């Protein structure tokens, strides 16, 4: 009775970690994109270009 339960727990843990990794990856890409976009805005502001 213990073995299937442990196996299920292991599978669900791996699945959860996989989902967390995907979410984190998407969030990180969004964050980097926002920072880059902000930096571009700052650069354009210095050059007198208004977007």
GROMACS .gro file of N, CA and C in nm:
model
  153
    1UNK      N    1   0.083  -0.121   0.000
    1UNK     CA    2   0.000   0.000   0.000
    1UNK      C    3   0.087   0.128   0.000
    2UNK      N    4   0.204   0.117   0.058
    2UNK     CA    5   0.292   0.235   0.069
    2UNK      C    6   0.357   0.269  -0.064
    3UNK      N    7   0.399   0.166  -0.139
    3UNK     CA    8   0.475   0.189  -0.262
    3UNK      C    9   0.398   0.268  -0.369
    4UNK      N   10   0.275   0.230  -0.405
    4UNK     CA   11   0.202   0.310  -0.506
    4UNK      C   12   0.182   0.455  -0.462
    5UNK      N   13   0.157   0.473  -0.333
    5UNK     CA   14   0.136   0.606  -0.278
    5UNK      C   15   0.262   0.692  -0.293
    6UNK      N   16   0.377   0.632  -0.261
    6UNK     CA   17   0.505   0.700  -0.273
    6UNK      C   18   0.534   0.734  -0.419
    7UNK      N   19   0.502   0.640  -0.507
    7UNK     CA   20   0.523   0.659  -0.651
    7UNK      C   21   0.438   0.777  -0.701
    8UNK      N   22   0.313   0.778  -0.659
    8UNK     CA   23   0.223   0.887  -0.698
    8UNK      C   24   0.274   1.021  -0.648
    9UNK      N   25   0.324   1.021  -0.526
    9UNK     CA   26   0.379   1.143  -0.467
    9UNK      C   27   0.499   1.192  -0.547
   10UNK      N   28   0.586   1.099  -0.585
   10UNK     CA   29   0.705   1.131  -0.662
   10UNK      C   30   0.667   1.191  -0.798
   11UNK      N   31   0.572   1.127  -0.865
   11UNK     CA   32   0.526   1.174  -0.997
   11UNK      C   33   0.463   1.312  -0.986
   12UNK      N   34   0.379   1.332  -0.885
   12UNK     CA   35   0.313   1.461  -0.868
   12UNK      C   36   0.413   1.571  -0.833
   13UNK      N   37   0.516   1.534  -0.756
   13UNK     CA   38   0.620   1.631  -0.721
   13UNK      C   39   0.699   1.673  -0.844
   14UNK      N   40   0.737   1.575  -0.927
   14UNK     CA   41   0.809   1.604  -1.052
   14UNK      C   42   0.723   1.691  -1.143
   15UNK      N   43   0.595   1.657  -1.152
   15UNK     CA   44   0.501   1.732  -1.235
   15UNK      C   45   0.489   1.877  -1.187
   16UNK      N   46   0.479   1.891  -1.053
   16UNK     CA   47   0.468   2.024  -0.994
   16UNK      C   48   0.593   2.107  -1.021
   17UNK      N   49   0.710   2.045  -1.006
   17UNK     CA   50   0.837   2.114  -1.031
   17UNK      C   51   0.848   2.157  -1.178
   18UNK      N   52   0.801   2.068  -1.268
   18UNK     CA   53   0.803   2.097  -1.411
   18UNK      C   54   0.715   2.219  -1.444
   19UNK      N   55   0.594   2.220  -1.387
   19UNK     CA   56   0.503   2.333  -1.405
   19UNK      C   57   0.565   2.462  -1.350
   20UNK      N   58   0.623   2.451  -1.229
   20UNK     CA   59   0.685   2.567  -1.166
   20UNK      C   60   0.799   2.621  -1.253
   21UNK      N   61   0.876   2.531  -1.312
   21UNK     CA   62   0.988   2.570  -1.398
   21UNK      C   63   0.938   2.645  -1.522
   22UNK      N   64   0.831   2.595  -1.583
   22UNK     CA   65   0.773   2.659  -1.701
   22UNK      C   66   0.722   2.799  -1.665
   23UNK      N   67   0.649   2.809  -1.555
   23UNK     CA   68   0.593   2.937  -1.511
   23UNK      C   69   0.705   3.036  -1.482
   24UNK      N   70   0.809   2.987  -1.413
   24UNK     CA   71   0.923   3.072  -1.378
   24UNK      C   72   0.994   3.120  -1.504
   25UNK      N   73   1.007   3.031  -1.602
   25UNK     CA   74   1.073   3.065  -1.727
   25UNK      C   75   0.997   3.174  -1.801
   26UNK      N   76   0.864   3.160  -1.808
   26UNK     CA   77   0.779   3.260  -1.873
   26UNK      C   78   0.790   3.393  -1.801
   27UNK      N   79   0.783   3.388  -1.667
   27UNK     CA   80   0.791   3.509  -1.587
   27UNK      C   81   0.926   3.578  -1.606
   28UNK      N   82   1.033   3.499  -1.609
   28UNK     CA   83   1.168   3.553  -1.626
   28UNK      C   84   1.182   3.621  -1.762
   29UNK      N   85   1.129   3.558  -1.866
   29UNK     CA   86   1.134   3.617  -2.000
   29UNK      C   87   1.058   3.749  -2.004
   30UNK      N   88   0.940   3.752  -1.941
   30UNK     CA   89   0.860   3.875  -1.934
   30UNK      C   90   0.936   3.984  -1.861
   31UNK      N   91   1.002   3.947  -1.752
   31UNK     CA   92   1.077   4.042  -1.670
   31UNK      C   93   1.193   4.101  -1.750
   32UNK      N   94   1.269   4.014  -1.817
   32UNK     CA   95   1.382   4.059  -1.898
   32UNK      C   96   1.333   4.150  -2.011
   33UNK      N   97   1.223   4.110  -2.074
   33UNK     CA   98   1.166   4.189  -2.183
   33UNK      C   99   1.124   4.328  -2.134
   34UNK      N  100   1.062   4.333  -2.016
   34UNK     CA  101   1.019   4.460  -1.958
   34UNK      C  102   1.139   4.549  -1.926
   35UNK      N  103   1.244   4.489  -1.871
   35UNK     CA  104   1.366   4.564  -1.837
   35UNK      C  105   1.431   4.620  -1.963
   36UNK      N  106   1.440   4.537  -2.065
   36UNK     CA  107   1.501   4.580  -2.193
   36UNK      C  108   1.419   4.693  -2.255
   37UNK      N  109   1.287   4.678  -2.252
   37UNK     CA  110   1.198   4.778  -2.309
   37UNK      C  111   1.212   4.910  -2.234
   38UNK      N  112   1.221   4.899  -2.101
   38UNK     CA  113   1.237   5.018  -2.018
   38UNK      C  114   1.370   5.087  -2.048
   39UNK      N  115   1.474   5.006  -2.064
   39UNK     CA  116   1.607   5.060  -2.095
   39UNK      C  117   1.606   5.132  -2.230
   40UNK      N  118   1.535   5.074  -2.326
   40UNK     CA  119   1.521   5.138  -2.459
   40UNK      C  120   1.450   5.273  -2.445
   41UNK      N  121   1.345   5.276  -2.364
   41UNK     CA  122   1.272   5.402  -2.341
   41UNK      C  123   1.364   5.508  -2.281
   42UNK      N  124   1.442   5.466  -2.181
   42UNK     CA  125   1.536   5.560  -2.116
   42UNK      C  126   1.638   5.612  -2.216
   43UNK      N  127   1.689   5.523  -2.300
   43UNK     CA  128   1.788   5.560  -2.400
   43UNK      C  129   1.728   5.660  -2.500
   44UNK      N  130   1.606   5.633  -2.543
   44UNK     CA  131   1.538   5.722  -2.636
   44UNK      C  132   1.508   5.857  -2.573
   45UNK      N  133   1.478   5.857  -2.445
   45UNK     CA  134   1.450   5.981  -2.373
   45UNK      C  135   1.576   6.069  -2.370
   46UNK      N  136   1.690   6.003  -2.349
   46UNK     CA  137   1.818   6.076  -2.348
   46UNK      C  138   1.848   6.134  -2.485
   47UNK      N  139   1.811   6.062  -2.589
   47UNK     CA  140   1.837   6.109  -2.726
   47UNK      C  141   1.730   6.205  -2.778
   48UNK      N  142   1.626   6.225  -2.698
   48UNK     CA  143   1.520   6.318  -2.736
   48UNK      C  144   1.413   6.257  -2.825
   49UNK      N  145   1.411   6.125  -2.833
   49UNK     CA  146   1.309   6.057  -2.912
   49UNK      C  147   1.197   6.013  -2.818
   50UNK      N  148   1.075   6.052  -2.849
   50UNK     CA  149   0.961   6.016  -2.765
   50UNK      C  150   0.878   5.911  -2.838
   51UNK      N  151   0.858   5.797  -2.772
   51UNK     CA  152   0.776   5.691  -2.832
   51UNK      C  153   0.634   5.697  -2.777
   0.00000   0.00000   0.00000
